[in-house]
PDB file of C-alpha atoms and ligand atoms in Angstrom:
ATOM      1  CA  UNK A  51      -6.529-182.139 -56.042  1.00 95.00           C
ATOM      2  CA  UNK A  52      -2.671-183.742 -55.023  1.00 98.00           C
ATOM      3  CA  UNK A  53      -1.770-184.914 -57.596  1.00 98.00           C
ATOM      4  CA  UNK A  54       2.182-185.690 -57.665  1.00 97.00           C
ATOM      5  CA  UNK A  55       2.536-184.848 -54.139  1.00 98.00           C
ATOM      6  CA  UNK A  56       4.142-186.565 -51.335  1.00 98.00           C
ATOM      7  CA  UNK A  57       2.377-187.015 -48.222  1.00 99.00           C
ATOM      8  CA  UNK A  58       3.443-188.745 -44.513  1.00 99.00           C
ATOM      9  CA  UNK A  59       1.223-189.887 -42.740  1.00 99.00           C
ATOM     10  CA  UNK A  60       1.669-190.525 -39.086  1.00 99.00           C
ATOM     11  CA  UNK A  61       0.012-193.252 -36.850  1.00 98.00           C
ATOM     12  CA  UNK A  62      -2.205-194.728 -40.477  1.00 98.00           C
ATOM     13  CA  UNK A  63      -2.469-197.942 -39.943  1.00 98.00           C
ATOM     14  CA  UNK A  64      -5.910-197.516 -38.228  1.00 98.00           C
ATOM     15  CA  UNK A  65      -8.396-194.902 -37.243  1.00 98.00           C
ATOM     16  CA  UNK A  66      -8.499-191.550 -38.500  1.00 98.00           C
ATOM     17  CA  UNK A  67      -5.288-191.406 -39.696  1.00 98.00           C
ATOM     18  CA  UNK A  68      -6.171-194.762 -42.361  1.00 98.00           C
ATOM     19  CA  UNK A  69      -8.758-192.995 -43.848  1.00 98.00           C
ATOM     20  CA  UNK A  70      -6.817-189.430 -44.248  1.00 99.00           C
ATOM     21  CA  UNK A  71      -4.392-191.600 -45.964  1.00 99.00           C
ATOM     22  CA  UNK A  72      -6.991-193.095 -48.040  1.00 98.00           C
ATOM     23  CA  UNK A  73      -8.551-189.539 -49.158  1.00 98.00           C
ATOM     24  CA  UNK A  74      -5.183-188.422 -49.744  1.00 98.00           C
ATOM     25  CA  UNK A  75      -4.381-191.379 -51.863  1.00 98.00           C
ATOM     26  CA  UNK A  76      -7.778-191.041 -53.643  1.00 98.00           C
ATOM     27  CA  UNK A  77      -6.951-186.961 -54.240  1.00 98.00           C
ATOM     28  CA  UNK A  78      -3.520-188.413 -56.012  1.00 98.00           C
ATOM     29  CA  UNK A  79      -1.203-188.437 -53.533  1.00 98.00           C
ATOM     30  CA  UNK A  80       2.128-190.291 -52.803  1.00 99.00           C
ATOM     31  CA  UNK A  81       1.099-191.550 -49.374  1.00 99.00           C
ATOM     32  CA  UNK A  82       3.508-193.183 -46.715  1.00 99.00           C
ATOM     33  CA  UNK A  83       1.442-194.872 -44.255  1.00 99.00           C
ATOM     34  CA  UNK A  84       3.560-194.620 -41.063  1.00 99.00           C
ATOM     35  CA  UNK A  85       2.769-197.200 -37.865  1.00 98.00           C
ATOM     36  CA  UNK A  86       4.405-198.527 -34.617  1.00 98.00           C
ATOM     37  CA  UNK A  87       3.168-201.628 -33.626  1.00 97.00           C
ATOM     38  CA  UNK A  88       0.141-202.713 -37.024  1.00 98.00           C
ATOM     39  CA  UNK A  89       2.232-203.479 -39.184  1.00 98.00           C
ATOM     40  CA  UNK A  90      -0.180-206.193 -41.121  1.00 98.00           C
ATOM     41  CA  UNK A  91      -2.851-203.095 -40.836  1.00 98.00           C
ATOM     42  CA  UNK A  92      -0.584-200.463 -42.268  1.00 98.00           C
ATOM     43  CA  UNK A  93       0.296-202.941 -45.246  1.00 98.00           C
ATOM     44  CA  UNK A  94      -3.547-203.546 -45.768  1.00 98.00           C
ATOM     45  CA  UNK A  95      -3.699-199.743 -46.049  1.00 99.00           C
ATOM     46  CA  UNK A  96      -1.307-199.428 -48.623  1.00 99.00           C
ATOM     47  CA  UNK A  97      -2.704-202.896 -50.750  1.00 98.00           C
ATOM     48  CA  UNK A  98      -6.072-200.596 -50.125  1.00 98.00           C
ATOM     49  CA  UNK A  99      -4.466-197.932 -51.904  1.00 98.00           C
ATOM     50  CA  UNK A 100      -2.393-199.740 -54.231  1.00 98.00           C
ATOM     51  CA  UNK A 101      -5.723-201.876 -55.697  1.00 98.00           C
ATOM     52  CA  UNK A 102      -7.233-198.127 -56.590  1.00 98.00           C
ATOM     53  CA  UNK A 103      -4.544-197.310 -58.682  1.00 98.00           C
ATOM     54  CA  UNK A 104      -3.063-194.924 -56.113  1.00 98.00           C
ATOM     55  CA  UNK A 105       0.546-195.391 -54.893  1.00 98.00           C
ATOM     56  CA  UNK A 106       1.731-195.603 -50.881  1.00 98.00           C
ATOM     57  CA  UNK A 107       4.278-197.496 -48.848  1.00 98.00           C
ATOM     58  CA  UNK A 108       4.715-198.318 -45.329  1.00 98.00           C
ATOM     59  CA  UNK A 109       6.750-197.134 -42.818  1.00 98.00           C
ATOM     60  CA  UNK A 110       7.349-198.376 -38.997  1.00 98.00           C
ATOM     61  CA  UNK A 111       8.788-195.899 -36.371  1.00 98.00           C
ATOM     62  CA  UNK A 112       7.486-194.756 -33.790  1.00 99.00           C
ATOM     63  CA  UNK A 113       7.215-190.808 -33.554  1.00 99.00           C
ATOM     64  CA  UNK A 114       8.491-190.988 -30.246  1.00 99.00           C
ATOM     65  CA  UNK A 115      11.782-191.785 -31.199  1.00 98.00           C
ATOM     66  CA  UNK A 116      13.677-188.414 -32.791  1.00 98.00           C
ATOM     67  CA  UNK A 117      16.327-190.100 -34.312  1.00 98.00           C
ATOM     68  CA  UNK A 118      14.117-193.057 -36.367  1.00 98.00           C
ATOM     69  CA  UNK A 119      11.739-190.136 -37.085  1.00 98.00           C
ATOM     70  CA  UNK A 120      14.654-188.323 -38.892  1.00 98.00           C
ATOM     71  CA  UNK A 121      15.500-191.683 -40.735  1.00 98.00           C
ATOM     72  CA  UNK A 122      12.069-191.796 -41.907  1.00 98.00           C
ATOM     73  CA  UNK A 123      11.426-188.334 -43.182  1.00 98.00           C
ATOM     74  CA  UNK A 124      15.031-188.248 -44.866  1.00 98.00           C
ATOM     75  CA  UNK A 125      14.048-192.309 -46.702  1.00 98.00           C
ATOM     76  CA  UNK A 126      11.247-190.206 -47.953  1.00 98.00           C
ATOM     77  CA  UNK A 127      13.194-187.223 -49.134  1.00 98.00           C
ATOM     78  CA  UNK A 128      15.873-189.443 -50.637  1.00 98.00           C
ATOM     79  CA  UNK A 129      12.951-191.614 -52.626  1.00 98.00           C
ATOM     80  CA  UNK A 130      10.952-189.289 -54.094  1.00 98.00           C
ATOM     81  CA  UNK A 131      12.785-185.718 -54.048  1.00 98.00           C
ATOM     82  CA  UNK A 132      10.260-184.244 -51.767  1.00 98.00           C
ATOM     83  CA  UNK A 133       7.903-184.231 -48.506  1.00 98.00           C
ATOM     84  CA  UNK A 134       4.770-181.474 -49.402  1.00 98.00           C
ATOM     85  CA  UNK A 135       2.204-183.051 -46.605  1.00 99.00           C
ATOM     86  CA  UNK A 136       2.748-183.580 -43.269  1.00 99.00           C
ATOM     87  CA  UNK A 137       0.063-185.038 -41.117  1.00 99.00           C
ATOM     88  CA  UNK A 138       0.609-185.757 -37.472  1.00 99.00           C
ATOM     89  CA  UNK A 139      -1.719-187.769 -36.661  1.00 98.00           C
ATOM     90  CA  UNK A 140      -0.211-190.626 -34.446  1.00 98.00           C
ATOM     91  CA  UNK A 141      -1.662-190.469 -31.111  1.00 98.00           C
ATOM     92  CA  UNK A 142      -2.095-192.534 -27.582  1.00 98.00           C
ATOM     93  CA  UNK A 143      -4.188-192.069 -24.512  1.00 97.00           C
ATOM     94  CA  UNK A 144      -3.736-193.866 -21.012  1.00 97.00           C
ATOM     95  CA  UNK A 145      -6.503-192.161 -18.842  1.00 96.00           C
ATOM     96  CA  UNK A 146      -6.545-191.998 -15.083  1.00 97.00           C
ATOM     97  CA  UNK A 147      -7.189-189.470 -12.053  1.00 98.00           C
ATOM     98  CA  UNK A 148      -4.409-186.990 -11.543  1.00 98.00           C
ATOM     99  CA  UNK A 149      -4.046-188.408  -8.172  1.00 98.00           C
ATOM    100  CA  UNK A 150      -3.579-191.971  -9.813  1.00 97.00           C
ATOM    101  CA  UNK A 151      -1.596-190.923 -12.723  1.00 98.00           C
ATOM    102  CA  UNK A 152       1.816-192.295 -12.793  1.00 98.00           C
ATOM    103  CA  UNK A 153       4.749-190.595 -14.418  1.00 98.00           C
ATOM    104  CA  UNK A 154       5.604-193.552 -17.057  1.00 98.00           C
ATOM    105  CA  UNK A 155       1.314-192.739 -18.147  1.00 98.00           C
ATOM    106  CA  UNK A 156       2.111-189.069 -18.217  1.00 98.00           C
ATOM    107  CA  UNK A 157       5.416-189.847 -20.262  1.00 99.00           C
ATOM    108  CA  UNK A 158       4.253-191.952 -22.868  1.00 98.00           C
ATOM    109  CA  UNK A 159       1.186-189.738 -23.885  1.00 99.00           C
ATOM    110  CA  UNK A 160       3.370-186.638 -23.973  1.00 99.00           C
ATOM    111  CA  UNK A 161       6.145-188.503 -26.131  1.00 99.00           C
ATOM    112  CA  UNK A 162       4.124-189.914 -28.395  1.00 99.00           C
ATOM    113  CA  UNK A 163       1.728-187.344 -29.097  1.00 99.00           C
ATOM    114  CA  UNK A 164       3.349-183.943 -28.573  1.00 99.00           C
ATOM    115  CA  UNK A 165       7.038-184.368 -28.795  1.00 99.00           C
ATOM    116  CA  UNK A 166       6.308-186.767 -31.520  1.00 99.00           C
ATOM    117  CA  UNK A 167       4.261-184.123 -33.575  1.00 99.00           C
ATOM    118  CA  UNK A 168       7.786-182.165 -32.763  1.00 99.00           C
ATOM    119  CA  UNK A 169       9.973-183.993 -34.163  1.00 99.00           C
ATOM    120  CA  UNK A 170       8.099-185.153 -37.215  1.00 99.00           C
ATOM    121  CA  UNK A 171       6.968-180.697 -37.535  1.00 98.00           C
ATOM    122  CA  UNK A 172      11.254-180.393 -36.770  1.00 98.00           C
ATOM    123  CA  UNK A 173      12.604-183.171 -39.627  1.00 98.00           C
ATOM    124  CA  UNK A 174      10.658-181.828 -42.446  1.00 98.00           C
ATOM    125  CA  UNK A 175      10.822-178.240 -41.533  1.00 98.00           C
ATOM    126  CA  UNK A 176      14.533-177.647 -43.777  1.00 97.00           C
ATOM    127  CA  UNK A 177      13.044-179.943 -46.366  1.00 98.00           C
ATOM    128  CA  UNK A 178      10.070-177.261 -47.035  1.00 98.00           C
ATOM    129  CA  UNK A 179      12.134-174.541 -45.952  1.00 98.00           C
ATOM    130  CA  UNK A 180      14.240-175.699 -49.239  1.00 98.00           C
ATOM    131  CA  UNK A 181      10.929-176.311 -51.654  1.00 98.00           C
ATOM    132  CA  UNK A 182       9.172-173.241 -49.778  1.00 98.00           C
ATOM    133  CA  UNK A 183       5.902-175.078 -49.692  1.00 98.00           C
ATOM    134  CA  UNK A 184       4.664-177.427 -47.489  1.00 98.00           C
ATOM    135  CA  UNK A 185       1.614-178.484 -45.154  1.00 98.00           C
ATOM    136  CA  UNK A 186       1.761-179.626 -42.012  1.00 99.00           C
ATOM    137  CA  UNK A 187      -1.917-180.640 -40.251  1.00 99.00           C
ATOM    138  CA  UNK A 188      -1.771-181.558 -36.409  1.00 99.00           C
ATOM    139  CA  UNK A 189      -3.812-183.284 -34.548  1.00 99.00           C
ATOM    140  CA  UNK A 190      -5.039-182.301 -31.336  1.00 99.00           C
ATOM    141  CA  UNK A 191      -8.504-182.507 -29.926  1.00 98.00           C
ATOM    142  CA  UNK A 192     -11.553-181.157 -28.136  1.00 97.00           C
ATOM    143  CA  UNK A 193      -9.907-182.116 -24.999  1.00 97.00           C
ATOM    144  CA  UNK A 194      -6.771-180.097 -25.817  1.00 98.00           C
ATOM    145  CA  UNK A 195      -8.788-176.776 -26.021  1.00 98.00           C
ATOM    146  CA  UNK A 196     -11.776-177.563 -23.548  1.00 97.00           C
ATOM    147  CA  UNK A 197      -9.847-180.185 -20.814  1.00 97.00           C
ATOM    148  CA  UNK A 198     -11.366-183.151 -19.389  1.00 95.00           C
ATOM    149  CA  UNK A 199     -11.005-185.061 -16.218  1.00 95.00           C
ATOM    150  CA  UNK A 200      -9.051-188.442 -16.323  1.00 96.00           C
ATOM    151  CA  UNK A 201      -7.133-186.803 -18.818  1.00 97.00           C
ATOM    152  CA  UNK A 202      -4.220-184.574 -17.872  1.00 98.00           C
ATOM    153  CA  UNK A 203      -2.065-186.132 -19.581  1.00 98.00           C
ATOM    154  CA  UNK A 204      -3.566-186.317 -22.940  1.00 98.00           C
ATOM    155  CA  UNK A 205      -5.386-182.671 -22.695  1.00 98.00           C
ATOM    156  CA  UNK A 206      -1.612-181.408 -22.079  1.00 99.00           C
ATOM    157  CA  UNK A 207       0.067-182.958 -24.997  1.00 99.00           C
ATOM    158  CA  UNK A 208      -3.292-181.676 -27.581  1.00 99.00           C
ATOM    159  CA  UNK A 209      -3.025-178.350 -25.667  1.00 99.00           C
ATOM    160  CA  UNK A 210       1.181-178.674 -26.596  1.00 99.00           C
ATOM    161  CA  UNK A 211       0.084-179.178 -30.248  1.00 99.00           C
ATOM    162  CA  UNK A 212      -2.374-175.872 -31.155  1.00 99.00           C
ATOM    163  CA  UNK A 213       1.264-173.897 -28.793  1.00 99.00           C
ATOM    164  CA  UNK A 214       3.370-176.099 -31.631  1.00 99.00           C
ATOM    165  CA  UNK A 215       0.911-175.125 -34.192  1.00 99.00           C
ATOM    166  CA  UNK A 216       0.672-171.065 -33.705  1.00 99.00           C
ATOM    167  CA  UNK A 217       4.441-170.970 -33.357  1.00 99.00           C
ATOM    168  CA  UNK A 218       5.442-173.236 -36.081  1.00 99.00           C
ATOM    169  CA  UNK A 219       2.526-171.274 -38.440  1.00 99.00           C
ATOM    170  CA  UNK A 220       4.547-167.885 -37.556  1.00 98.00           C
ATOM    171  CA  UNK A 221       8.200-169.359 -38.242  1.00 98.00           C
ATOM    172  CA  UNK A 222       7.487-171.117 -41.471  1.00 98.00           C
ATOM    173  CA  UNK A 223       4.736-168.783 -42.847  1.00 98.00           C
ATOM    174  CA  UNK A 224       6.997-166.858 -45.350  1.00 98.00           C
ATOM    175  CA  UNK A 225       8.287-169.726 -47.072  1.00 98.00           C
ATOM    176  CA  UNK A 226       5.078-170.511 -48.389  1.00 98.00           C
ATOM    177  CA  UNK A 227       4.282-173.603 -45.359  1.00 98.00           C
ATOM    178  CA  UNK A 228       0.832-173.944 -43.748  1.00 99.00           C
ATOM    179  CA  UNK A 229       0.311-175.410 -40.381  1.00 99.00           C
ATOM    180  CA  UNK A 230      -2.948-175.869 -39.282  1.00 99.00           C
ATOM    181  CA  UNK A 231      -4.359-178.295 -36.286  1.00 99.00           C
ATOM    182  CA  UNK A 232      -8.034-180.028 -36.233  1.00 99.00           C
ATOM    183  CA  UNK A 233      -9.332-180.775 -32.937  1.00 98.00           C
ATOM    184  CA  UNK A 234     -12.005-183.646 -33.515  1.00 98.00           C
ATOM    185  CA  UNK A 235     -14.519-184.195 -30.950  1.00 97.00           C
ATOM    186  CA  UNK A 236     -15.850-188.040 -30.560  1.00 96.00           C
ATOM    187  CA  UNK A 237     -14.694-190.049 -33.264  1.00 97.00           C
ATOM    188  CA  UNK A 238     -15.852-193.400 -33.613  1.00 94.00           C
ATOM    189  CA  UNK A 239     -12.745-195.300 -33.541  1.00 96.00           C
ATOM    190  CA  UNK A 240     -10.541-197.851 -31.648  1.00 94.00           C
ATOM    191  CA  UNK A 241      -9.684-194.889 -29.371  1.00 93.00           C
ATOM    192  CA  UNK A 242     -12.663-194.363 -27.938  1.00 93.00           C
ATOM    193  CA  UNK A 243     -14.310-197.775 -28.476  1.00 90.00           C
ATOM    194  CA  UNK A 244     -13.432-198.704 -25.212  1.00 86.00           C
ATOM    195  CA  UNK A 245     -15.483-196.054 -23.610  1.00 87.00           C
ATOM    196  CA  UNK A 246     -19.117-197.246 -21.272  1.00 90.00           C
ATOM    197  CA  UNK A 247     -22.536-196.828 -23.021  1.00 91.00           C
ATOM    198  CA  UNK A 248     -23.261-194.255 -19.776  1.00 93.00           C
ATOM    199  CA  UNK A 249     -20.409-192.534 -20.737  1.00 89.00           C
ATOM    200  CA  UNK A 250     -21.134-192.589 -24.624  1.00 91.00           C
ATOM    201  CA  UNK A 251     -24.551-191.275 -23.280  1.00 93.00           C
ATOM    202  CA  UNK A 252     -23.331-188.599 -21.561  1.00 93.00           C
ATOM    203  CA  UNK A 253     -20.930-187.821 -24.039  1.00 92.00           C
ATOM    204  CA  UNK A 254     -23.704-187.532 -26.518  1.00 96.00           C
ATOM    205  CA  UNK A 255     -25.842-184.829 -24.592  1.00 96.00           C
ATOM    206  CA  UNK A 256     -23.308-182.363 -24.616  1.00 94.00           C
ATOM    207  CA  UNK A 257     -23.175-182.723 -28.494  1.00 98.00           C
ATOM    208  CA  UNK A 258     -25.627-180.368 -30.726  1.00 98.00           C
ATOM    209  CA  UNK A 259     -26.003-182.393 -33.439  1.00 98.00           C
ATOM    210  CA  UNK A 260     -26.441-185.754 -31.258  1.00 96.00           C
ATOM    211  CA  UNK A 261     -24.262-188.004 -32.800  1.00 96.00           C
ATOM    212  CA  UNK A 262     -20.545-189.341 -32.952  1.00 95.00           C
ATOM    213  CA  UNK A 263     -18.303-187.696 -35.802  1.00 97.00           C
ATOM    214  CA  UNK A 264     -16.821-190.077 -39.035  1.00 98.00           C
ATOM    215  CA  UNK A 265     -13.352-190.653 -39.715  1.00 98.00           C
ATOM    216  CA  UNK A 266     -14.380-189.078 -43.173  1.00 98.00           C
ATOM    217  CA  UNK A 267     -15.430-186.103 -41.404  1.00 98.00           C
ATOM    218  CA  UNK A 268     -11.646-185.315 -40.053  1.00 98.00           C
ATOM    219  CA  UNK A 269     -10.164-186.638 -43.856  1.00 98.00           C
ATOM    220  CA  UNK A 270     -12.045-184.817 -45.731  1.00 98.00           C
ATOM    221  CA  UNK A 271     -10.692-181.236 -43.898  1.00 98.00           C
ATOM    222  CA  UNK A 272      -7.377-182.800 -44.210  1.00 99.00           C
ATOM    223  CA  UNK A 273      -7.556-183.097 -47.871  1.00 98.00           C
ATOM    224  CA  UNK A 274      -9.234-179.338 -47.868  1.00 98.00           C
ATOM    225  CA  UNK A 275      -6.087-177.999 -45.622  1.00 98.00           C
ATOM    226  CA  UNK A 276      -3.582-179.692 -48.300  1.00 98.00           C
ATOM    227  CA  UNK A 277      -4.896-178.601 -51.218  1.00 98.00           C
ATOM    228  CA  UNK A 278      -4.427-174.941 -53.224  1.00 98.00           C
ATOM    229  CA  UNK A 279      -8.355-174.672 -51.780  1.00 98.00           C
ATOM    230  CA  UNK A 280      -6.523-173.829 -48.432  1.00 98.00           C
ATOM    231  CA  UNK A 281      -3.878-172.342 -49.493  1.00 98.00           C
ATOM    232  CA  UNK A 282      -4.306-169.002 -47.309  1.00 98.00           C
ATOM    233  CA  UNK A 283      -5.191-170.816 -43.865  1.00 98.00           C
ATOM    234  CA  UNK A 284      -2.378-171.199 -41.296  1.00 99.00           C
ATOM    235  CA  UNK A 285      -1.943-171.038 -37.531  1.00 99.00           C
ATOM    236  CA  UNK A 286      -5.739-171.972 -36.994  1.00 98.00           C
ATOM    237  CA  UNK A 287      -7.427-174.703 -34.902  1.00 98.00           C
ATOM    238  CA  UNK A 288     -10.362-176.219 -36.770  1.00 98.00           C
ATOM    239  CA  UNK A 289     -12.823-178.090 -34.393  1.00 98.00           C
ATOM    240  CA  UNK A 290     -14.451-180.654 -36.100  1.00 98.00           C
ATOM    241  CA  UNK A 291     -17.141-181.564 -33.296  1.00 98.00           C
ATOM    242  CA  UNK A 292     -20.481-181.337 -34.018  1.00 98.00           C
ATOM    243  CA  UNK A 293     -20.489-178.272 -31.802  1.00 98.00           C
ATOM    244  CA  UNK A 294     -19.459-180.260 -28.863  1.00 96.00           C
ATOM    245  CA  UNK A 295     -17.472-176.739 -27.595  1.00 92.00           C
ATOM    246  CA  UNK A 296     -19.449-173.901 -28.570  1.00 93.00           C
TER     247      UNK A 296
HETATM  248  P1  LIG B 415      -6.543-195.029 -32.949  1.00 93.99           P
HETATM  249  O1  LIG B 415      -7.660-195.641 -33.709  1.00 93.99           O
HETATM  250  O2  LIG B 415      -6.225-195.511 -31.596  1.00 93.99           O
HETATM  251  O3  LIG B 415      -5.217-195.079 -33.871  1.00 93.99           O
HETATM  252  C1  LIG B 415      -4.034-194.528 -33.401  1.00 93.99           C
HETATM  253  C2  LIG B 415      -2.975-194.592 -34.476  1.00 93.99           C
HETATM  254  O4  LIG B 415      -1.785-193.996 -33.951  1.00 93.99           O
HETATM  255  C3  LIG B 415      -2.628-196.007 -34.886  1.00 93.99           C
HETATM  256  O5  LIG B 415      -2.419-196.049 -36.271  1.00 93.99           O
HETATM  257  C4  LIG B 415      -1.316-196.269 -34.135  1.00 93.99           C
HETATM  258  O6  LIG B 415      -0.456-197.139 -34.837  1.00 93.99           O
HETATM  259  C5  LIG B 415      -0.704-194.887 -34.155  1.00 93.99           C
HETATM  260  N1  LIG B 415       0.331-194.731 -33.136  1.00 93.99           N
HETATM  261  C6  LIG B 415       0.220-194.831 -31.787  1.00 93.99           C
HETATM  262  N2  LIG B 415       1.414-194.631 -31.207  1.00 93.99           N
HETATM  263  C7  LIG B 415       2.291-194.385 -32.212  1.00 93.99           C
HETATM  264  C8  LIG B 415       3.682-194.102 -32.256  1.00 93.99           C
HETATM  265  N3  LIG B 415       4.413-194.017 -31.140  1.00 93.99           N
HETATM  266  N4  LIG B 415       4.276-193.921 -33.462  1.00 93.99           N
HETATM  267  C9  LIG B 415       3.550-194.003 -34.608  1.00 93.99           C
HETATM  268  N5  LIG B 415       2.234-194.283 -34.625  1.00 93.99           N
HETATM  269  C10 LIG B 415       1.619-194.468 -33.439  1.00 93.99           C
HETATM  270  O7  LIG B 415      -6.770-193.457 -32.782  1.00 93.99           O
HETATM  271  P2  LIG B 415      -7.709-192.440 -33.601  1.00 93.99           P
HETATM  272  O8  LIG B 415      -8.978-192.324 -32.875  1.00 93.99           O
HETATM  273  O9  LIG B 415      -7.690-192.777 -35.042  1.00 93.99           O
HETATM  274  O10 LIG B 415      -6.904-191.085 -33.327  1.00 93.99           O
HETATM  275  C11 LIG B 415      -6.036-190.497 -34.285  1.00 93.99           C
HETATM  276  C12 LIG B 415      -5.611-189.120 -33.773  1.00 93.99           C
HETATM  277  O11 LIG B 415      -6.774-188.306 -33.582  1.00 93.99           O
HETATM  278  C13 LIG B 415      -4.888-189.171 -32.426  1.00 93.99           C
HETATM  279  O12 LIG B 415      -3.887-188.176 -32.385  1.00 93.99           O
HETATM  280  C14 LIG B 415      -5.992-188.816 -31.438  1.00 93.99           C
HETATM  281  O13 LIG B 415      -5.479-188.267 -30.246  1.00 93.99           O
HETATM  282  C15 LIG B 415      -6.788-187.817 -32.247  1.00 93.99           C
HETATM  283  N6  LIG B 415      -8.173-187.659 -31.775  1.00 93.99           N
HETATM  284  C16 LIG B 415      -9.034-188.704 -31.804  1.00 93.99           C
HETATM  285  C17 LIG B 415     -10.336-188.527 -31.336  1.00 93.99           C
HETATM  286  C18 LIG B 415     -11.358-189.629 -31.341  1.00 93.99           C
HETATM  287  O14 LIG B 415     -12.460-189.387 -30.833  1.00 93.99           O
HETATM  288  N7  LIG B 415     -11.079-190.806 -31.883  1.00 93.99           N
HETATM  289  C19 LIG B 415     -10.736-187.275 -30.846  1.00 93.99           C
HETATM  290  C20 LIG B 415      -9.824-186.232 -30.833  1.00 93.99           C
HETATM  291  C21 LIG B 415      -8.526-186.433 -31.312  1.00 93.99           C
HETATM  292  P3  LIG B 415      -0.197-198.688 -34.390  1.00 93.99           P
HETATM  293  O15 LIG B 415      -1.535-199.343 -34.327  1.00 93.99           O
HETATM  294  O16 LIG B 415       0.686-199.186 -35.470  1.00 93.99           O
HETATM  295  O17 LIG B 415       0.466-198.620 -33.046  1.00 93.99           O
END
């Protein structure tokens, strides 16, 4: 479904955003496999890729950084004539109490997750401006629509990305450029491996269908979003869930 074009993916090297570059890949895609600190994990992504016959490269910046996410996105340009997919996927959390929050905790979750879905969303913007097509797929979450205690920080930045989303979907729409957001619910992953069996438990009862999503549940909607099958969807949050917010 993508085949011949060029997709950048953020915050790959594990998670989620491994296996959207893996479906990608697997759909044809160019995929660069961006990272911060897994660098030995993003490069097993791209052998991954590579040994199916699919082509991807790494990438290390962190999406924090606006002027090494500029480098990145214009490397990609510059090698292969084009950026079509965008997906911001890159994404912290550092939980606490509001009254125990401190500012650095606040910082770094904001900076890394919603002004680095900025300044990926800015940097490719006057590349699919020029081709007038494009795809950009955000991240956010539950937590971003719904809230969730311990987690002002990250709730704020997912709520910042579906504000990024709607506005972005607006300015770009008449150039022929999508931007859509998911908001998974519980994803088994490194992110929220760390998390108690009580509060898995709980977790769990507020879920209809009673069970954790897949990583292939969020990659496959990806791949839908970027492909001429969802070609006429833009500005929308998608909760992927398992009803978690009805
Ligand atoms: P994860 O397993 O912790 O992986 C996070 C990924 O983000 C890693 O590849 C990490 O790369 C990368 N990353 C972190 N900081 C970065 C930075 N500054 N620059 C570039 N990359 C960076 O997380 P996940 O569960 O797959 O989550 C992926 C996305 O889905 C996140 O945006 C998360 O908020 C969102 N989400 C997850 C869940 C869930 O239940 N898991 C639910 C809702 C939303 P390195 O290892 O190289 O640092």
């Amino acid at each position: 479904m993508l085949k011949g074009k060029i997709a950048l993916v953020t915050g790959a090297s594990r998670g989620i955003g491994r296996e959207i570059a893996l479906e990608l890949a697997a759909e044809g895609a160019t995929v660069i496999v961006n990272y911060n600190g897994s660098k030995g994990k993003a490069e097993e992504v791209v052998e991954t890729i590579k040994g199916s016959g699919g082509v991807a490269e790494s990438f290390g910046c962190s999406v924090a950084d606006f002027a090494k996410t500029e480098e990145m996105i214009q490397y990609i340009i510059k090698t292969y004539g084009a950026l079509d997919i965008l997906v911001n996927n890159a994404g912290i959390t550092k939980d606490g109490l509001l009254m125990k929050m401190s500012e650095a905790d606040y910082d770094d979750v904001i900076d890394t997750n919603l002004k680095g879905t900025f300044n990926c969303v800015k940097h490719v913007s006057r590349q699919m401006l020029k081709q007038k097509s494009g795809r950009i797929i955000n991240m956010s979450s539950v937590v971003g629509i719904a809230g969730n205690a311990g987690q002002v920080n990250y709730s704020a930045s997912k709520a910042g990305i579906i504000g990024i989303t709607k506005s972005a979907a607006k300015e770009l729409g008449s150039r022929g450029i999508t931007v859509n957001a998911i908001a998974p619910g519980y994803i088994d992953t490194d992110m929220t491996q760390g998390l108690s069996d009580t509060v898995k438990e709980k977790v769990l009862e507020q879920i209809p269908l009673r069970k954790m999503g897949t990583t292939q549940d969020i990659a496959q909607m990806v791949v839908f979003l970027a492909s001429d099958k969802g070609s006429y969807i833009t500005g929308q949050i998608i909760s992927i869930d398992g009803g978690m917010n009805i």
